[in-house]
Short mmCIF file of C-alpha atoms and ligand atoms in Angstrom, two decimals:
data_model
loop_
_atom_site.label_atom_id
_atom_site.label_comp_id
_atom_site.label_asym_id
_atom_site.label_seq_id
_atom_site.Cartn_x
_atom_site.Cartn_y
_atom_site.Cartn_z
CA MET A 1 -36.18 -4.62 -27.88
CA ASN A 2 -38.12 -5.73 -30.96
CA LYS A 3 -41.87 -6.18 -30.72
CA GLY A 4 -43.90 -9.37 -30.56
CA LEU A 5 -44.30 -12.37 -28.31
CA ALA A 6 -41.10 -13.91 -26.98
CA ALA A 7 -39.98 -17.52 -26.90
CA VAL A 8 -36.92 -19.18 -25.44
CA ILE A 9 -35.72 -22.33 -27.20
CA LEU A 10 -33.31 -24.59 -25.32
CA ALA A 11 -30.54 -26.09 -27.41
CA ALA A 12 -27.42 -26.03 -25.24
CA GLY A 13 -27.26 -29.72 -24.32
CA LYS A 14 -24.62 -32.00 -25.74
CA GLY A 15 -26.92 -34.85 -26.63
CA THR A 16 -24.59 -37.45 -25.14
CA ARG A 17 -26.80 -40.37 -26.15
CA MET A 18 -26.46 -39.48 -29.85
CA LYS A 19 -22.77 -40.53 -29.61
CA SER A 20 -21.91 -37.96 -32.24
CA ALA A 21 -19.44 -35.17 -32.95
CA LEU A 22 -22.36 -33.22 -34.40
CA PRO A 23 -24.47 -31.33 -31.83
CA LYS A 24 -27.78 -33.13 -31.34
CA VAL A 25 -29.94 -30.26 -32.58
CA LEU A 26 -28.04 -30.22 -35.91
CA HIS A 27 -28.84 -33.81 -36.83
CA PRO A 28 -30.96 -33.62 -39.96
CA ILE A 29 -34.59 -34.66 -40.21
CA CYS A 30 -36.14 -34.58 -43.69
CA GLY A 31 -33.45 -32.22 -44.94
CA GLN A 32 -33.39 -29.68 -42.09
CA PRO A 33 -31.42 -29.65 -38.84
CA MET A 34 -33.62 -30.78 -35.94
CA LEU A 35 -33.62 -27.31 -34.37
CA TYR A 36 -35.16 -25.83 -37.51
CA TYR A 37 -38.55 -27.30 -36.63
CA PRO A 38 -39.05 -25.88 -33.11
CA LEU A 39 -37.92 -22.47 -34.38
CA ASP A 40 -40.26 -22.68 -37.33
CA ALA A 41 -43.20 -23.85 -35.19
CA ALA A 42 -42.67 -20.99 -32.70
CA GLN A 43 -42.47 -18.43 -35.50
CA LYS A 44 -45.57 -19.78 -37.21
CA ALA A 45 -47.45 -19.68 -33.88
CA GLY A 46 -46.75 -15.96 -33.65
CA PHE A 47 -43.64 -15.84 -31.43
CA LYS A 48 -41.53 -13.26 -33.20
CA GLN A 49 -38.72 -12.75 -30.68
CA LEU A 50 -36.81 -16.01 -30.58
CA LYS A 51 -34.04 -16.45 -28.03
CA VAL A 52 -32.06 -19.61 -28.53
CA VAL A 53 -29.93 -20.91 -25.69
CA VAL A 54 -26.80 -22.63 -27.01
CA GLY A 55 -23.76 -24.05 -25.25
CA HIS A 56 -22.24 -27.25 -26.59
CA ARG A 57 -20.51 -26.30 -29.88
CA ALA A 58 -22.48 -23.06 -29.84
CA GLU A 59 -20.72 -21.59 -32.85
CA GLN A 60 -21.54 -24.55 -35.06
CA VAL A 61 -25.20 -24.35 -34.08
CA THR A 62 -25.37 -20.58 -34.66
CA GLU A 63 -23.75 -20.89 -38.08
CA ALA A 64 -26.38 -23.39 -39.19
CA PHE A 65 -29.08 -20.69 -39.05
CA PRO A 66 -27.57 -17.65 -40.75
CA ASP A 67 -30.78 -16.19 -42.16
CA LYS A 68 -33.19 -16.59 -39.27
CA ASP A 69 -33.86 -13.55 -37.12
CA LEU A 70 -32.67 -15.00 -33.80
CA THR A 71 -31.04 -13.89 -30.57
CA TRP A 72 -28.37 -16.36 -29.50
CA ILE A 73 -27.73 -16.81 -25.80
CA ASN A 74 -24.70 -18.58 -24.45
CA GLN A 75 -24.99 -21.05 -21.61
CA THR A 76 -21.36 -21.97 -21.14
CA GLU A 77 -22.01 -24.58 -18.47
CA GLN A 78 -25.14 -26.71 -18.78
CA LEU A 79 -26.51 -26.67 -15.26
CA GLY A 80 -30.05 -27.69 -16.19
CA THR A 81 -33.14 -26.43 -17.95
CA GLY A 82 -33.86 -23.90 -15.19
CA HIS A 83 -30.35 -22.52 -15.50
CA ALA A 84 -30.78 -22.28 -19.27
CA LEU A 85 -33.75 -19.96 -18.80
CA MET A 86 -31.78 -17.96 -16.19
CA CYS A 87 -29.19 -17.33 -18.91
CA ALA A 88 -31.92 -15.87 -21.14
CA ALA A 89 -33.36 -13.68 -18.37
CA GLU A 90 -31.10 -10.72 -19.14
CA SER A 91 -32.30 -10.52 -22.74
CA LEU A 92 -35.92 -10.66 -21.55
CA ARG A 93 -35.56 -7.65 -19.26
CA GLY A 94 -38.57 -5.40 -19.65
CA TYR A 95 -40.61 -8.08 -21.41
CA SER A 96 -43.95 -9.00 -19.94
CA GLY A 97 -46.80 -11.15 -21.19
CA PRO A 98 -46.83 -14.77 -22.29
CA LEU A 99 -43.40 -16.36 -22.63
CA LEU A 100 -43.03 -19.63 -24.52
CA LEU A 101 -40.36 -22.09 -23.49
CA HIS A 102 -39.74 -24.87 -25.98
CA CYS A 103 -36.99 -27.45 -26.49
CA GLY A 104 -34.75 -27.78 -29.51
CA ASP A 105 -35.00 -31.57 -29.46
CA VAL A 106 -38.78 -31.78 -29.96
CA PRO A 107 -39.11 -31.52 -33.74
CA LEU A 108 -42.59 -32.90 -34.36
CA LEU A 109 -44.59 -30.36 -32.37
CA ARG A 110 -46.92 -28.50 -34.74
CA PRO A 111 -47.45 -24.72 -34.74
CA GLU A 112 -51.19 -25.38 -34.31
CA THR A 113 -50.47 -27.03 -30.96
CA LEU A 114 -48.45 -24.02 -29.81
CA GLU A 115 -51.35 -21.77 -30.89
CA GLN A 116 -53.69 -23.91 -28.81
CA LEU A 117 -51.35 -23.71 -25.81
CA LYS A 118 -51.24 -19.94 -26.20
CA SER A 119 -55.00 -19.51 -26.25
CA TYR A 120 -55.59 -21.97 -23.41
CA HIS A 121 -52.97 -20.20 -21.28
CA SER A 122 -54.50 -16.75 -21.77
CA GLN A 123 -58.06 -18.01 -21.40
CA GLN A 124 -57.15 -19.68 -18.08
CA GLN A 125 -55.04 -16.70 -16.96
CA ALA A 126 -52.51 -19.17 -15.57
CA ALA A 127 -49.01 -18.34 -14.37
CA VAL A 128 -47.73 -21.59 -15.89
CA THR A 129 -49.35 -23.77 -18.54
CA VAL A 130 -47.53 -27.03 -19.26
CA LEU A 131 -47.92 -28.99 -22.46
CA THR A 132 -48.45 -32.63 -21.54
CA ALA A 133 -49.22 -35.98 -23.13
CA GLN A 134 -50.48 -39.37 -22.11
CA MET A 135 -47.59 -41.74 -22.84
CA PRO A 136 -48.15 -45.49 -22.77
CA ASN A 137 -44.51 -45.77 -21.75
CA PRO A 138 -43.66 -42.62 -19.75
CA HIS A 139 -40.15 -43.79 -18.82
CA GLY A 140 -37.61 -40.96 -18.70
CA TYR A 141 -40.10 -38.09 -18.75
CA GLY A 142 -41.16 -35.78 -15.93
CA ARG A 143 -44.53 -36.81 -14.46
CA ILE A 144 -47.48 -34.45 -13.99
CA ILE A 145 -48.89 -34.47 -10.46
CA ARG A 146 -52.38 -32.96 -10.53
CA ASP A 147 -55.10 -31.85 -8.23
CA GLY A 148 -57.91 -31.58 -10.78
CA GLU A 149 -57.08 -28.78 -13.21
CA GLN A 150 -54.31 -27.44 -10.99
CA ILE A 151 -50.85 -28.97 -11.57
CA LEU A 152 -49.16 -29.37 -8.20
CA GLU A 153 -45.72 -30.32 -9.40
CA ILE A 154 -43.64 -32.01 -12.06
CA VAL A 155 -41.47 -34.84 -10.77
CA GLU A 156 -38.52 -36.08 -12.79
CA GLU A 157 -38.22 -39.83 -13.36
CA LYS A 158 -35.06 -39.96 -11.28
CA ASP A 159 -36.67 -38.17 -8.33
CA ALA A 160 -40.06 -39.86 -8.50
CA SER A 161 -41.48 -42.27 -5.96
CA GLU A 162 -42.74 -45.67 -7.11
CA GLU A 163 -46.29 -44.34 -6.99
CA GLN A 164 -45.43 -41.18 -8.99
CA ARG A 165 -43.78 -43.32 -11.66
CA GLN A 166 -47.15 -44.95 -12.35
CA VAL A 167 -48.44 -41.62 -13.66
CA THR A 168 -48.65 -41.71 -17.46
CA GLU A 169 -49.25 -38.01 -18.04
CA ILE A 170 -45.83 -36.55 -18.87
CA ASN A 171 -44.23 -33.15 -19.26
CA ALA A 172 -43.54 -32.40 -22.92
CA GLY A 173 -40.93 -29.79 -21.94
CA THR A 174 -42.91 -26.98 -23.56
CA TYR A 175 -44.53 -24.29 -21.39
CA LEU A 176 -46.24 -20.96 -21.49
CA PHE A 177 -45.28 -18.74 -18.60
CA ASP A 178 -46.37 -15.40 -17.38
CA ALA A 179 -43.02 -13.71 -18.00
CA ASP A 180 -43.05 -11.50 -14.88
CA PHE A 181 -43.81 -14.47 -12.66
CA VAL A 182 -41.28 -16.92 -14.11
CA LEU A 183 -38.43 -14.43 -14.29
CA SER A 184 -38.76 -13.61 -10.61
CA ALA A 185 -39.46 -17.23 -9.54
CA LEU A 186 -36.30 -18.46 -11.32
CA LYS A 187 -34.25 -16.84 -8.57
CA GLY A 188 -35.74 -19.32 -6.09
CA LEU A 189 -34.66 -22.49 -7.97
CA ASN A 190 -32.11 -24.78 -6.36
CA LYS A 191 -30.14 -27.89 -7.25
CA ASN A 192 -31.46 -30.12 -4.46
CA ASN A 193 -32.34 -33.09 -6.65
CA SER A 194 -30.86 -36.35 -7.85
CA GLN A 195 -29.15 -34.76 -10.87
CA GLY A 196 -27.82 -31.69 -9.06
CA GLU A 197 -29.33 -29.44 -11.72
CA TYR A 198 -31.57 -26.38 -11.75
CA TYR A 199 -34.85 -27.94 -12.88
CA LEU A 200 -37.15 -25.62 -14.78
CA THR A 201 -39.95 -27.98 -13.83
CA ASP A 202 -39.69 -26.79 -10.19
CA ILE A 203 -41.35 -23.55 -11.36
CA VAL A 204 -44.69 -25.35 -11.17
CA ALA A 205 -44.45 -26.07 -7.43
CA ALA A 206 -43.17 -22.51 -6.93
CA ALA A 207 -46.28 -21.14 -8.67
CA VAL A 208 -48.54 -23.28 -6.49
CA ALA A 209 -46.71 -22.06 -3.37
CA ALA A 210 -47.23 -18.47 -4.53
CA GLY A 211 -50.97 -19.14 -4.87
CA LYS A 212 -50.95 -18.96 -8.69
CA LYS A 213 -52.92 -20.91 -11.24
CA THR A 214 -51.08 -23.74 -12.99
CA ARG A 215 -52.64 -25.57 -15.92
CA ALA A 216 -51.85 -28.33 -18.38
CA LEU A 217 -52.85 -28.79 -21.99
CA CYS A 218 -52.72 -32.45 -22.94
CA VAL A 219 -51.99 -33.12 -26.64
CA GLU A 220 -54.10 -35.72 -28.43
CA ASP A 221 -51.21 -37.33 -30.27
CA PRO A 222 -48.28 -38.12 -27.95
CA THR A 223 -45.86 -38.63 -30.87
CA GLU A 224 -46.01 -34.88 -31.44
CA VAL A 225 -44.10 -34.16 -28.22
CA MET A 226 -41.56 -36.91 -28.65
CA GLY A 227 -38.10 -35.75 -27.52
CA ILE A 228 -35.09 -36.94 -29.52
CA ASN A 229 -32.32 -38.27 -27.32
CA ASP A 230 -30.78 -41.07 -29.39
CA ARG A 231 -30.51 -42.17 -33.00
CA CYS A 232 -33.39 -44.64 -32.75
CA GLN A 233 -35.71 -41.82 -31.74
CA LEU A 234 -34.19 -39.69 -34.51
CA ALA A 235 -35.06 -42.35 -37.08
CA GLU A 236 -38.53 -42.75 -35.59
CA ALA A 237 -39.15 -39.01 -35.78
CA GLU A 238 -37.98 -38.95 -39.38
CA VAL A 239 -40.37 -41.74 -40.34
CA LEU A 240 -43.27 -39.83 -38.76
CA MET A 241 -42.31 -36.55 -40.38
CA ARG A 242 -41.76 -38.19 -43.75
CA TRP A 243 -45.20 -39.73 -43.57
CA LYS A 244 -46.72 -36.32 -42.82
CA ILE A 245 -44.87 -34.71 -45.77
CA ASN A 246 -46.02 -37.50 -48.10
CA ALA A 247 -49.58 -37.43 -46.82
CA ASP A 248 -49.82 -33.65 -47.32
CA LEU A 249 -48.57 -34.06 -50.90
CA MET A 250 -50.99 -36.90 -51.61
CA PHE A 251 -53.88 -34.79 -50.27
CA GLY A 252 -52.61 -32.11 -52.66
CA GLY A 253 -52.99 -34.40 -55.69
CA VAL A 254 -49.67 -36.24 -55.95
CA SER A 255 -49.76 -40.02 -56.50
CA MET A 256 -47.30 -42.30 -54.76
CA VAL A 257 -47.18 -45.97 -55.70
CA ASP A 258 -45.66 -46.84 -52.31
CA PRO A 259 -45.42 -43.79 -50.02
CA THR A 260 -43.44 -45.71 -47.41
CA THR A 261 -40.44 -45.72 -49.77
CA VAL A 262 -40.64 -42.14 -51.02
CA TYR A 263 -38.16 -39.75 -49.38
CA ILE A 264 -39.05 -36.08 -49.69
CA ASP A 265 -37.39 -33.24 -47.82
CA ASN A 266 -39.32 -30.60 -45.95
CA GLY A 267 -40.29 -27.77 -48.33
CA VAL A 268 -40.16 -29.71 -51.63
CA GLU A 269 -43.05 -28.72 -53.91
CA ILE A 270 -44.83 -31.11 -56.27
CA GLY A 271 -47.66 -30.36 -58.70
CA SER A 272 -50.87 -32.34 -59.01
CA ASP A 273 -51.18 -35.52 -61.07
CA THR A 274 -47.50 -36.22 -60.76
CA THR A 275 -46.73 -39.85 -59.97
CA LEU A 276 -43.83 -40.95 -57.81
CA HIS A 277 -42.73 -44.56 -58.06
CA PRO A 278 -41.05 -46.41 -55.15
CA ASN A 279 -37.63 -45.46 -53.89
CA VAL A 280 -37.61 -41.89 -55.10
CA HIS A 281 -35.59 -39.20 -53.28
CA LEU A 282 -36.53 -35.54 -53.74
CA LEU A 283 -34.12 -33.51 -51.65
CA GLY A 284 -33.14 -29.97 -50.73
CA LYS A 285 -34.70 -27.03 -52.53
CA THR A 286 -36.51 -28.99 -55.19
CA SER A 287 -39.73 -28.51 -57.11
CA ILE A 288 -41.49 -30.89 -59.48
CA GLY A 289 -44.27 -29.61 -61.75
CA LYS A 290 -47.66 -31.08 -62.60
CA ASN A 291 -48.14 -34.25 -64.62
CA CYS A 292 -44.62 -35.54 -64.18
CA ILE A 293 -43.59 -39.17 -63.80
CA VAL A 294 -40.69 -39.95 -61.49
CA GLU A 295 -39.61 -43.55 -61.80
CA THR A 296 -37.94 -45.78 -59.31
CA GLY A 297 -34.47 -44.94 -58.00
CA VAL A 298 -34.50 -41.31 -59.13
CA VAL A 299 -32.63 -38.84 -56.90
CA VAL A 300 -33.28 -35.11 -57.38
CA VAL A 301 -31.31 -32.60 -55.31
CA ASP A 302 -31.79 -28.80 -55.33
CA SER A 303 -33.41 -28.81 -58.77
CA ASP A 304 -36.54 -27.67 -60.57
CA VAL A 305 -38.40 -29.99 -62.90
CA ALA A 306 -41.17 -28.43 -64.98
CA GLU A 307 -44.58 -29.76 -65.95
CA GLY A 308 -44.95 -32.95 -67.98
CA SER A 309 -41.42 -34.23 -67.60
CA HIS A 310 -40.58 -37.89 -67.23
CA LEU A 311 -37.60 -38.87 -65.09
CA LYS A 312 -36.78 -42.49 -65.79
CA ALA A 313 -35.36 -45.14 -63.49
CA GLY A 314 -32.04 -44.61 -61.76
CA SER A 315 -31.38 -41.03 -62.85
CA ALA A 316 -29.63 -38.47 -60.64
CA ILE A 317 -30.27 -34.72 -61.01
CA GLU A 318 -28.37 -32.09 -59.01
CA GLU A 319 -28.64 -28.29 -58.96
CA SER A 320 -30.23 -28.21 -62.38
CA SER A 321 -33.33 -27.07 -64.16
CA ILE A 322 -35.39 -29.41 -66.31
CA GLY A 323 -37.90 -27.68 -68.61
CA VAL A 324 -41.34 -28.83 -69.72
CA ASN A 325 -41.94 -32.24 -71.28
CA CYS A 326 -38.39 -33.50 -70.98
CA LYS A 327 -37.46 -37.15 -70.90
CA VAL A 328 -34.45 -37.97 -68.76
CA GLY A 329 -32.88 -41.40 -68.27
CA PRO A 330 -32.96 -44.22 -67.47
CA MET A 331 -29.56 -43.92 -65.77
CA ALA A 332 -28.84 -40.32 -66.72
CA HIS A 333 -26.63 -38.05 -64.62
CA ILE A 334 -27.66 -34.39 -64.73
CA ARG A 335 -24.94 -32.53 -62.86
CA PRO A 336 -24.93 -28.99 -61.44
CA GLY A 337 -25.59 -26.12 -63.81
CA THR A 338 -27.52 -28.08 -66.42
CA ILE A 339 -30.46 -26.25 -68.00
CA LEU A 340 -32.74 -28.30 -70.22
CA THR A 341 -34.87 -25.58 -71.82
CA GLY A 342 -37.79 -27.85 -72.69
CA ASN A 343 -38.84 -30.88 -74.78
CA ASN A 344 -35.36 -32.35 -74.43
CA LYS A 345 -34.48 -36.00 -74.43
CA ILE A 346 -31.51 -37.17 -72.38
CA GLY A 347 -31.16 -40.90 -72.65
CA ASN A 348 -29.32 -43.70 -70.91
CA PHE A 349 -25.77 -43.18 -69.67
CA VAL A 350 -25.72 -39.54 -70.65
CA GLU A 351 -23.99 -37.06 -68.34
CA THR A 352 -24.46 -33.32 -68.56
CA LYS A 353 -22.77 -30.56 -66.56
CA LYS A 354 -22.91 -26.76 -66.62
CA SER A 355 -24.61 -26.80 -70.01
CA VAL A 356 -27.66 -25.28 -71.60
CA LEU A 357 -29.63 -27.29 -74.15
CA GLY A 358 -32.10 -25.38 -76.29
CA ASN A 359 -35.64 -26.52 -77.05
CA LYS A 360 -35.96 -30.06 -78.47
CA SER A 361 -32.23 -30.81 -78.43
CA GLN A 362 -31.39 -34.37 -77.52
CA ALA A 363 -28.67 -36.82 -76.57
CA SER A 364 -30.19 -40.27 -76.44
CA HIS A 365 -27.27 -42.50 -75.53
CA LEU A 366 -23.81 -42.67 -73.93
CA THR A 367 -22.77 -39.02 -74.13
CA TYR A 368 -20.98 -36.37 -72.07
CA ILE A 369 -21.94 -32.72 -72.50
CA GLY A 370 -19.98 -30.36 -70.23
CA ASP A 371 -19.45 -26.58 -70.25
CA SER A 372 -21.55 -26.31 -73.38
CA GLU A 373 -24.07 -24.02 -74.95
CA VAL A 374 -26.31 -25.97 -77.24
CA GLY A 375 -28.97 -24.41 -79.47
CA GLU A 376 -32.36 -25.79 -80.49
CA ASN A 377 -33.05 -29.02 -82.40
CA VAL A 378 -29.56 -30.35 -81.96
CA ASN A 379 -29.14 -34.11 -82.13
CA PHE A 380 -26.12 -35.73 -80.50
CA GLY A 381 -25.42 -39.24 -81.77
CA CYS A 382 -24.47 -42.09 -79.50
CA GLY A 383 -21.11 -41.58 -77.82
CA THR A 384 -20.61 -37.84 -78.25
CA ILE A 385 -18.04 -36.34 -75.90
CA THR A 386 -17.19 -32.73 -75.23
CA CYS A 387 -13.51 -32.71 -74.29
CA ASN A 388 -13.85 -29.72 -71.98
CA TYR A 389 -10.82 -30.16 -69.75
CA ASP A 390 -7.20 -29.95 -70.82
CA GLY A 391 -5.88 -30.93 -67.42
CA VAL A 392 -5.63 -27.31 -66.27
CA ASN A 393 -8.59 -25.33 -67.54
CA LYS A 394 -12.17 -25.96 -68.59
CA HIS A 395 -13.20 -24.83 -72.07
CA LYS A 396 -16.51 -24.17 -73.72
CA THR A 397 -18.23 -25.97 -76.58
CA THR A 398 -20.86 -24.07 -78.54
CA VAL A 399 -23.24 -25.96 -80.80
CA GLU A 400 -25.70 -23.81 -82.71
CA ASP A 401 -29.27 -24.66 -83.76
CA ASP A 402 -30.15 -27.62 -85.99
CA VAL A 403 -26.73 -29.29 -85.84
CA PHE A 404 -26.70 -33.04 -86.38
CA VAL A 405 -23.86 -34.94 -84.73
CA GLY A 406 -23.15 -38.49 -85.89
CA SER A 407 -22.16 -41.22 -83.45
CA ASP A 408 -18.83 -41.32 -81.65
CA CYS A 409 -17.68 -37.73 -82.07
CA GLN A 410 -15.46 -35.64 -79.85
CA PHE A 411 -15.45 -31.86 -79.60
CA VAL A 412 -12.10 -30.63 -78.35
CA ALA A 413 -13.03 -27.37 -76.64
CA PRO A 414 -12.95 -24.45 -77.10
CA VAL A 415 -14.81 -25.02 -80.32
CA THR A 416 -17.94 -23.71 -82.07
CA ILE A 417 -20.16 -25.65 -84.44
CA GLY A 418 -22.13 -23.35 -86.74
CA ARG A 419 -25.85 -23.77 -87.24
CA ASN A 420 -27.28 -26.50 -89.42
CA SER A 421 -23.97 -28.27 -89.97
CA LEU A 422 -23.44 -32.01 -89.88
CA ILE A 423 -20.63 -33.73 -88.04
CA ALA A 424 -19.80 -37.08 -89.59
CA ALA A 425 -19.69 -40.13 -87.34
CA GLY A 426 -16.35 -40.87 -85.72
CA SER A 427 -14.98 -37.33 -86.07
CA THR A 428 -12.71 -35.55 -83.66
CA ILE A 429 -13.49 -31.85 -84.07
CA THR A 430 -10.67 -29.52 -83.09
CA LYS A 431 -11.50 -26.49 -85.28
CA ASP A 432 -14.60 -24.35 -85.54
CA VAL A 433 -17.15 -25.55 -88.10
CA PRO A 434 -18.96 -22.91 -90.18
CA ALA A 435 -22.74 -23.02 -90.61
CA ASP A 436 -24.42 -25.36 -93.07
CA SER A 437 -21.29 -27.47 -93.64
CA LEU A 438 -20.18 -31.06 -93.26
CA ALA A 439 -17.23 -31.69 -90.98
CA LEU A 440 -15.48 -34.99 -91.11
CA SER A 441 -12.20 -35.92 -89.51
CA ARG A 442 -11.29 -39.55 -89.65
CA THR A 443 -8.53 -41.46 -91.44
CA GLU A 444 -9.61 -42.90 -94.71
CA GLN A 445 -10.46 -46.59 -94.65
CA LYS A 446 -7.82 -48.90 -96.15
CA ILE A 447 -8.59 -52.43 -97.47
CA ILE A 448 -5.99 -55.14 -98.05
CA GLU A 449 -7.74 -57.96 -99.83
CA GLY A 450 -6.85 -61.57 -98.97
CA TRP A 451 -4.71 -60.51 -95.98
CA ARG A 452 -6.42 -62.88 -93.54
CA LEU A 453 -6.16 -65.91 -95.83
CA ARG A 454 -2.45 -65.37 -96.41
CA LYS A 455 -1.83 -65.18 -92.65
CA GLN A 456 -3.81 -68.33 -92.00
CA LYS A 457 -1.87 -70.34 -94.68
CA LYS A 458 1.50 -69.38 -93.11
CA SER A 459 0.67 -70.72 -89.65
C1 UD1 B 1 -36.86 -32.44 -19.64
C2 UD1 B 1 -37.80 -32.15 -18.46
C3 UD1 B 1 -38.77 -33.31 -18.31
C4 UD1 B 1 -39.52 -33.50 -19.63
C5 UD1 B 1 -38.57 -33.67 -20.79
C6 UD1 B 1 -39.33 -33.64 -22.10
C7 UD1 B 1 -36.51 -30.84 -16.85
C8 UD1 B 1 -35.78 -30.87 -15.55
N1 UD1 B 1 -37.03 -31.99 -17.26
O1 UD1 B 1 -36.12 -33.59 -19.31
O2 UD1 B 1 -39.68 -33.04 -17.28
O3 UD1 B 1 -40.39 -34.62 -19.53
O4 UD1 B 1 -37.61 -32.60 -20.83
O5 UD1 B 1 -38.52 -33.95 -23.21
O6 UD1 B 1 -36.63 -29.80 -17.46
N2 UD1 B 1 -30.84 -27.93 -22.06
C9 UD1 B 1 -30.13 -26.76 -22.09
N3 UD1 B 1 -29.31 -26.47 -21.02
C10 UD1 B 1 -29.20 -27.29 -19.95
C11 UD1 B 1 -29.94 -28.50 -19.94
C12 UD1 B 1 -30.76 -28.78 -21.02
O7 UD1 B 1 -30.20 -25.98 -23.02
O8 UD1 B 1 -28.44 -26.95 -19.04
C13 UD1 B 1 -31.71 -28.22 -23.22
C14 UD1 B 1 -31.32 -29.50 -23.95
O9 UD1 B 1 -30.41 -29.19 -24.98
C15 UD1 B 1 -32.65 -29.99 -24.49
C16 UD1 B 1 -33.66 -29.48 -23.48
O10 UD1 B 1 -33.02 -28.46 -22.75
O11 UD1 B 1 -32.95 -29.39 -25.74
C17 UD1 B 1 -34.14 -30.58 -22.52
O12 UD1 B 1 -33.03 -31.06 -21.80
P1 UD1 B 1 -32.84 -32.60 -21.47
O13 UD1 B 1 -31.58 -32.77 -20.74
O14 UD1 B 1 -33.04 -33.39 -22.72
O15 UD1 B 1 -34.06 -32.80 -20.46
P2 UD1 B 1 -34.82 -34.14 -20.15
O16 UD1 B 1 -34.03 -34.95 -19.21
O17 UD1 B 1 -35.27 -34.76 -21.42
CA1 CA B 2 -34.81 -34.50 -23.76
#
């Protein structure tokens, strides 16, 4: 068995109220599946052995976390939270000390709160310490029945008396147990309740009966322990998490004109003195450097944008790298595999894909650059198109340094344009162009004088 404190995370439930083919714990919140957050919080709070109980679509859940160091436990039939822990008992054999039990559908709980629970539990030397909250509307949660500091029992909503339902202190579903005690007490759980399930919450009364100490730690902010059961709660949790992400970034020196309309995934990094305008989406593994401006309607996915760059309104950037001091957009589409080396200008209605543009190269208007290697100081005129696809294969266009391309040119790939050459406007380039030359391929202009007048007289 590996070393470190152990935690069991429950994630076997179907999440019926989500009305979804996707398991509840895989619904995304700020770019990560819901279950990511409880796992992350437990790890950050020092629980190194994580045992995750899965059942409903177990394989799909497991596959969503390929790189985490986790032990997966199968609960083939979901007979309740107590039963879920029974399923994990085998893998905890020989473990003693504090055991965390946390739920996969409680994404907002902070690692700091788990740390607090851990120290309170050990300081009190309790057998069970329950995380609780005061909920203005406690409907649906288990209620905490106290005798001073000692918790006598947890009563589920469905089993509670009218009087017990008035209690506003609720069970968050997160506990610290003395492992030896809970693993032996589990054997005494039964299904004599309104839902016919093994309730983990019955452990509290069992501890009291065994003469043990039971304690509760009440969180200050009840939203932290909010459980997600339906899509309204999912949206609510996302709003809260988004606000926290934005607030952290603002405290770190990022300006947001209207933070309520800025959508940033968990883990996105942004440098100081960068300004985000309304309706900006920064998603996936993305980083934005210092002193950038991101205008309204910009969507950046899995990309890095370096210091001093300006992303103008309505631009979309995916799986690309934008160097320092670039200007992109408005309405530019930077598709996967684009590398703007630095000081580049990509203007309106320009699309790039799988292409490298050297320092200071630019395409200011209405252009497609795909599968290309472009040197430094290259200027693409309005309406340049790399014809990279012949219907079967993709081909490469190479444009060397200091090339000037006139408006409305096509490069039929594979083709190479040598350095410092000039491509005349309206040319279709099908053959390589040597360095320092002029390439021009257009039919000569013909003039028939008086043609229009003669036509008009006839009719
Ligand atoms: C549970 C608590 C309740 C508490 C609430 C907090 C019990 C009996 N009740 O109720 O006191 O206020 O959480 O949110 O524990 N799960 C399994 N296997 C099962 C059953 C559940 O893994 O057989 C998992 C679910 O996937 C979920 C978590 O356990 O992640 C909680 O289960 P859920 O059915 O949502 O419990 P609640 O009714 O919310
Ligand atoms: Ca729940």
